[in-house]
């Protein structure tokens, strides 16, 4: 599905495609592992799962953040007038991510990993078509079929 949806894309980038492919695979694996941790004899609740998985995610994202984001942050947010803006963006982003993760794990506790994966794919499908409509990007039949298959 991902290959079909990006076929003949004018702005195609191999690194972006591979990142999207890796994201799809790791999201499915994360949902399966999370479902296992939310059920069974040693079941965790949503808050404990976020508590234990967040440091792991932060450590995994730190090298990528330093490599790709740090130069832009240093250039765009020069001191001191923009520190408030920078910290506001970081805090609001963190709160949003926390609420998203809690709601995701609550939903995962009530449904199967497959159901949550399908719901996530529907969300991506809607976002792609809304952004295509907003930015007036053409979606070919092949791209639409790829989004639907994904």
XYZ file of N, CA and C in Angstrom:
450
model
N 0.803 -1.189 0.000
C 0.000 0.000 0.000
C 0.850 1.258 0.000
N 1.914 1.263 0.792
C 2.779 2.436 0.862
C 3.474 2.674 -0.470
N 3.894 1.602 -1.124
C 4.555 1.742 -2.430
C 3.581 2.283 -3.464
N 2.350 1.790 -3.461
C 1.358 2.285 -4.417
C 0.996 3.738 -4.165
N 0.867 4.105 -2.899
C 0.460 5.471 -2.596
C 1.547 6.486 -2.911
N 2.796 6.050 -2.979
C 3.881 6.985 -3.297
C 4.404 6.812 -4.725
N 3.810 5.915 -5.498
C 4.251 5.690 -6.880
C 4.035 6.957 -7.707
N 5.027 7.291 -8.500
C 4.995 8.450 -9.399
C 4.813 9.767 -8.637
N 5.167 9.793 -7.381
C 5.078 11.024 -6.596
C 6.158 11.988 -7.077
N 5.779 13.216 -7.336
C 6.710 14.216 -7.844
C 7.779 14.522 -6.801
N 7.388 14.589 -5.545
C 8.312 14.926 -4.465
C 8.841 13.692 -3.754
N 8.939 12.566 -4.454
C 9.363 11.309 -3.833
C 10.805 11.414 -3.351
N 11.033 10.932 -2.131
C 12.374 10.831 -1.575
C 12.527 9.449 -0.967
N 13.615 8.792 -1.299
C 13.848 7.427 -0.829
C 13.934 7.379 0.695
N 14.608 8.342 1.292
C 14.738 8.358 2.751
C 13.360 8.492 3.399
N 12.511 9.360 2.861
C 11.162 9.524 3.397
C 10.334 8.259 3.238
N 10.465 7.608 2.089
C 9.737 6.360 1.859
C 10.176 5.289 2.842
N 11.496 5.150 3.024
C 12.005 4.142 3.964
C 11.602 4.464 5.401
N 11.571 5.749 5.747
C 11.126 6.136 7.091
C 9.655 5.794 7.288
N 8.829 6.039 6.269
C 7.404 5.701 6.363
C 7.210 4.189 6.473
N 7.983 3.426 5.708
C 7.903 1.970 5.765
C 8.325 1.461 7.137
N 9.433 1.983 7.648
C 9.890 1.594 8.981
C 8.872 2.000 10.048
N 8.271 3.165 9.882
C 7.239 3.623 10.814
C 6.034 2.711 10.837
N 5.611 2.242 9.676
C 4.467 1.325 9.605
C 4.765 0.014 10.318
N 5.945 -0.522 10.077
C 6.321 -1.807 10.683
C 6.480 -1.668 12.196
N 7.169 -0.613 12.634
C 7.388 -0.453 14.073
C 6.103 -0.105 14.819
N 5.188 0.620 14.169
C 3.911 0.919 14.813
C 3.110 -0.353 15.052
N 3.075 -1.228 14.053
C 2.363 -2.498 14.214
C 3.003 -3.341 15.317
N 4.340 -3.396 15.328
C 5.038 -4.166 16.363
C 4.792 -3.569 17.749
N 4.799 -2.242 17.841
C 4.573 -1.580 19.121
C 3.160 -1.843 19.637
N 2.185 -1.846 18.754
C 0.815 -2.133 19.170
C 0.680 -3.562 19.693
N 1.326 -4.499 19.034
C 1.265 -5.897 19.468
C 1.925 -6.061 20.844
N 3.113 -5.471 21.001
C 3.817 -5.570 22.280
C 3.026 -4.866 23.387
N 2.465 -3.719 23.078
C 1.668 -2.986 24.069
C 0.441 -3.769 24.486
N -0.209 -4.423 23.536
C -1.393 -5.228 23.865
C -1.015 -6.374 24.795
N 0.136 -6.973 24.555
C 0.608 -8.053 25.429
C 0.845 -7.513 26.843
N 1.446 -6.314 26.931
C 1.733 -5.729 28.241
C 0.470 -5.241 28.956
N -0.585 -4.922 28.213
C -1.829 -4.454 28.827
C -2.753 -5.594 29.247
N -2.422 -6.821 28.852
C -3.281 -7.952 29.195
C -2.438 -9.057 29.833
N -3.076 -10.092 30.274
C -2.370 -11.212 30.885
C -2.256 -11.072 32.390
N -1.427 -11.919 32.978
C -1.287 -11.952 34.431
C -0.604 -10.698 34.982
N 0.430 -10.248 34.314
C 1.189 -9.083 34.796
C 0.762 -7.821 34.045
N -0.537 -7.646 33.859
C -1.048 -6.536 33.060
C -0.751 -5.188 33.711
N -0.333 -4.249 32.881
C -0.109 -2.877 33.328
C -1.325 -2.039 32.951
N -1.503 -0.925 33.638
C -2.523 0.007 33.179
C -1.865 0.996 32.208
N -2.664 1.851 31.599
C -2.177 2.753 30.555
C -1.092 3.692 31.064
N -1.246 4.219 32.273
C -0.268 5.164 32.810
C 1.080 4.493 33.056
N 1.067 3.282 33.600
C 2.325 2.566 33.826
C 3.009 2.213 32.511
N 2.238 1.869 31.506
C 2.826 1.547 30.212
C 3.510 2.767 29.611
N 2.849 3.924 29.681
C 3.472 5.162 29.192
C 4.716 5.472 30.023
N 4.629 5.284 31.323
C 5.753 5.544 32.223
C 6.973 4.704 31.850
N 6.772 3.452 31.492
C 7.884 2.567 31.176
C 8.368 2.693 29.733
N 7.486 3.026 28.802
C 7.884 3.102 27.392
C 8.432 4.467 26.987
N 8.056 5.528 27.681
C 8.501 6.874 27.297
C 10.012 7.059 27.361
N 10.694 6.620 28.413
C 12.159 6.785 28.419
C 12.837 6.016 27.275
N 12.327 4.852 26.947
C 12.896 4.072 25.847
C 12.720 4.831 24.529
N 11.531 5.378 24.325
C 11.270 6.143 23.105
C 12.147 7.393 23.048
N 12.325 8.062 24.171
C 13.161 9.266 24.205
C 14.611 8.948 23.845
N 15.141 7.861 24.392
C 16.522 7.467 24.088
C 16.661 7.103 22.609
N 15.657 6.442 22.053
C 15.715 6.058 20.647
C 15.626 7.279 19.719
N 14.870 8.293 20.119
C 14.684 9.473 19.280
C 15.776 10.525 19.451
N 16.533 10.477 20.529
C 17.522 11.503 20.803
C 18.565 11.656 19.686
N 19.192 10.584 19.181
C 20.175 10.775 18.109
C 19.559 11.376 16.841
N 18.366 10.957 16.492
C 17.704 11.486 15.300
C 17.365 12.955 15.498
N 16.908 13.300 16.699
C 16.572 14.685 17.009
C 17.807 15.573 16.918
N 18.909 15.123 17.491
C 20.146 15.909 17.448
C 20.629 16.062 16.010
N 20.546 15.012 15.237
C 21.030 15.044 13.855
C 20.180 15.943 12.960
N 18.863 15.823 13.052
C 17.990 16.518 12.114
C 17.376 17.811 12.649
N 17.104 17.899 13.928
C 16.371 19.038 14.466
C 17.255 20.104 15.108
N 18.356 19.720 15.718
C 19.173 20.675 16.456
C 19.674 21.836 15.594
N 20.168 21.589 14.373
C 20.605 22.739 13.571
C 19.478 23.740 13.290
N 18.292 23.266 13.022
C 17.164 24.160 12.777
C 16.751 24.916 14.019
N 16.795 24.247 15.156
C 16.443 24.896 16.423
C 17.455 25.994 16.736
N 18.730 25.707 16.542
C 19.759 26.704 16.828
C 19.644 27.902 15.891
N 19.263 27.664 14.649
C 19.152 28.755 13.684
C 17.889 29.579 13.904
N 16.763 28.916 14.086
C 15.469 29.597 14.177
C 15.228 30.268 15.513
N 15.663 29.658 16.596
C 15.348 30.157 17.932
C 16.593 30.747 18.586
N 17.015 31.881 18.087
C 18.188 32.517 18.671
C 17.781 33.219 19.963
N 18.657 33.212 20.955
C 18.316 33.777 22.259
C 18.179 35.287 22.205
N 17.625 35.881 23.241
C 16.857 35.312 24.338
C 15.365 35.450 24.109
N 14.948 36.272 23.129
C 13.527 36.578 22.996
C 12.678 35.372 22.615
N 13.249 34.369 22.003
C 12.420 33.257 21.549
C 12.466 32.045 22.488
N 13.137 32.138 23.620
C 13.156 31.016 24.559
C 11.763 30.674 25.059
N 10.960 31.686 25.321
C 9.599 31.439 25.789
C 8.802 30.686 24.742
N 8.932 31.090 23.497
C 8.253 30.402 22.392
C 8.737 28.966 22.265
N 10.039 28.769 22.364
C 10.615 27.421 22.234
C 10.111 26.503 23.342
N 10.163 26.976 24.583
C 9.707 26.147 25.701
C 8.205 25.917 25.651
N 7.463 26.913 25.199
C 6.021 26.734 25.035
C 5.704 25.651 24.014
N 6.458 25.635 22.915
C 6.257 24.608 21.885
C 6.615 23.227 22.414
N 7.704 23.139 23.160
C 8.136 21.847 23.709
C 7.124 21.323 24.722
N 6.677 22.180 25.630
C 5.731 21.754 26.669
C 4.388 21.369 26.055
N 3.858 22.189 25.139
C 2.565 21.853 24.528
C 2.657 20.594 23.685
N 3.774 20.393 23.017
C 3.971 19.160 22.252
C 4.036 17.941 23.175
N 4.704 18.086 24.309
C 4.797 16.988 25.273
C 3.456 16.632 25.879
N 2.668 17.645 26.207
C 1.328 17.392 26.763
C 0.454 16.696 25.733
N 0.520 17.160 24.502
C -0.271 16.534 23.425
C 0.135 15.076 23.227
N 1.437 14.808 23.215
C 1.920 13.429 23.038
C 1.494 12.543 24.204
N 1.556 13.082 25.422
C 1.145 12.308 26.593
C -0.330 11.931 26.515
N -1.186 12.902 26.204
C -2.626 12.631 26.102
C -2.905 11.643 24.972
N -2.197 11.795 23.857
C -2.365 10.862 22.739
C -1.981 9.444 23.142
N -0.859 9.294 23.833
C -0.421 7.963 24.250
C -1.374 7.329 25.253
N -1.827 8.100 26.222
C -2.779 7.554 27.195
C -4.052 7.098 26.494
N -4.597 7.951 25.626
C -5.834 7.568 24.930
C -5.610 6.371 24.013
N -4.440 6.286 23.424
C -4.136 5.144 22.551
C -4.095 3.842 23.357
N -3.464 3.885 24.522
C -3.370 2.664 25.325
C -4.701 2.293 25.964
N -5.508 3.280 26.295
C -6.848 2.982 26.800
C -7.666 2.284 25.709
N -7.580 2.806 24.479
C -8.287 2.177 23.353
C -7.735 0.781 23.079
N -6.425 0.636 23.170
C -5.810 -0.667 22.930
C -6.214 -1.681 23.995
N -6.418 -1.208 25.221
C -6.872 -2.104 26.283
C -8.278 -2.615 26.040
N -9.086 -1.834 25.330
C -10.471 -2.219 25.073
C -10.649 -2.939 23.738
N -9.664 -2.854 22.858
C -9.791 -3.463 21.529
C -8.532 -4.273 21.222
N -8.539 -4.947 20.095
C -7.373 -5.745 19.711
C -6.345 -4.868 19.007
N -5.124 -5.386 18.889
C -4.065 -4.662 18.185
C -4.431 -4.467 16.716
N -5.095 -5.445 16.130
C -5.511 -5.328 14.732
C -6.524 -4.204 14.556
N -7.482 -4.105 15.464
C -8.484 -3.046 15.394
C -7.823 -1.669 15.493
N -6.871 -1.530 16.409
C -6.176 -0.249 16.563
C -5.316 0.064 15.345
N -4.707 -0.942 14.734
C -3.922 -0.728 13.522
C -4.807 -0.276 12.377
N -5.956 -0.913 12.218
C -6.894 -0.515 11.165
C -7.403 0.906 11.421
N -7.723 1.235 12.664
C -8.176 2.589 12.993
C -7.078 3.614 12.702
N -5.837 3.270 12.996
C -4.711 4.154 12.688
C -4.552 4.364 11.201
N -4.757 3.301 10.424
C -4.660 3.421 8.969
C -5.794 4.264 8.405
N -6.979 4.151 8.979
C -8.102 4.995 8.553
C -7.779 6.455 8.849
N -7.178 6.711 9.999
C -6.778 8.075 10.351
C -5.789 8.625 9.330
N -4.789 7.831 8.958
C -3.807 8.262 7.964
C -4.490 8.520 6.622
N -5.404 7.648 6.242
C -6.153 7.794 4.994
C -6.892 9.136 4.968
N -7.572 9.458 6.049
C -8.321 10.715 6.133
C -7.373 11.912 6.102
N -6.265 11.833 6.828
C -5.302 12.933 6.857
C -4.699 13.167 5.476
N -4.361 12.098 4.768
C -3.776 12.236 3.426
C -4.763 12.916 2.485
N -5.999 12.490 2.506
C -6.970 13.092 1.594
C -7.336 14.522 1.989
N -7.391 14.809 3.274
C -7.649 16.197 3.704
C -6.481 17.105 3.322
N -5.257 16.625 3.512
C -4.101 17.455 3.146
C -4.003 17.624 1.638
N -4.360 16.591 0.886
C -4.354 16.718 -0.578
C -5.387 17.739 -1.028
N -6.533 17.751 -0.386
C -7.560 18.735 -0.731
C -7.121 20.137 -0.335
N -6.513 20.276 0.826
C -6.098 21.583 1.308
C -4.959 22.163 0.451
N -3.953 21.322 0.149
C -2.799 21.794 -0.620
C -2.985 21.643 -2.131
N -4.143 21.114 -2.519
C -4.493 20.926 -3.928
C -3.484 20.039 -4.664
N -3.053 18.969 -3.988
C -2.178 17.980 -4.611
C -3.027 16.962 -5.347
N -2.581 16.574 -6.517
C -3.323 15.577 -7.294
C -3.076 14.190 -6.707
N -4.140 13.430 -6.558
C -4.042 12.035 -6.134
C -4.507 11.184 -7.301
N -3.579 10.407 -7.839
C -3.933 9.534 -8.948
C -4.718 8.335 -8.429
N -5.302 7.601 -9.332
C -6.039 6.391 -8.948
C -5.116 5.416 -8.236
N -3.886 5.287 -8.744
C -2.904 4.386 -8.137
C -2.568 4.831 -6.709
N -2.395 6.144 -6.511
C -2.125 6.644 -5.157
C -3.318 6.400 -4.234
N -4.521 6.609 -4.717
C -5.719 6.371 -3.910
C -5.867 4.915 -3.526
N -5.604 4.021 -4.486
C -5.663 2.582 -4.189
C -4.599 2.215 -3.151
N -3.403 2.813 -3.267
C -2.343 2.552 -2.306
C -2.707 2.991 -0.911
N -3.335 4.170 -0.808
C -3.779 4.646 0.517
C -4.853 3.720 1.075
N -5.762 3.268 0.209
C -6.850 2.390 0.667
C -6.288 1.036 1.122
N -5.315 0.489 0.388
C -4.734 -0.810 0.723
C -3.959 -0.734 2.026
N -3.288 0.383 2.242
C -2.496 0.558 3.461
C -3.410 0.506 4.656
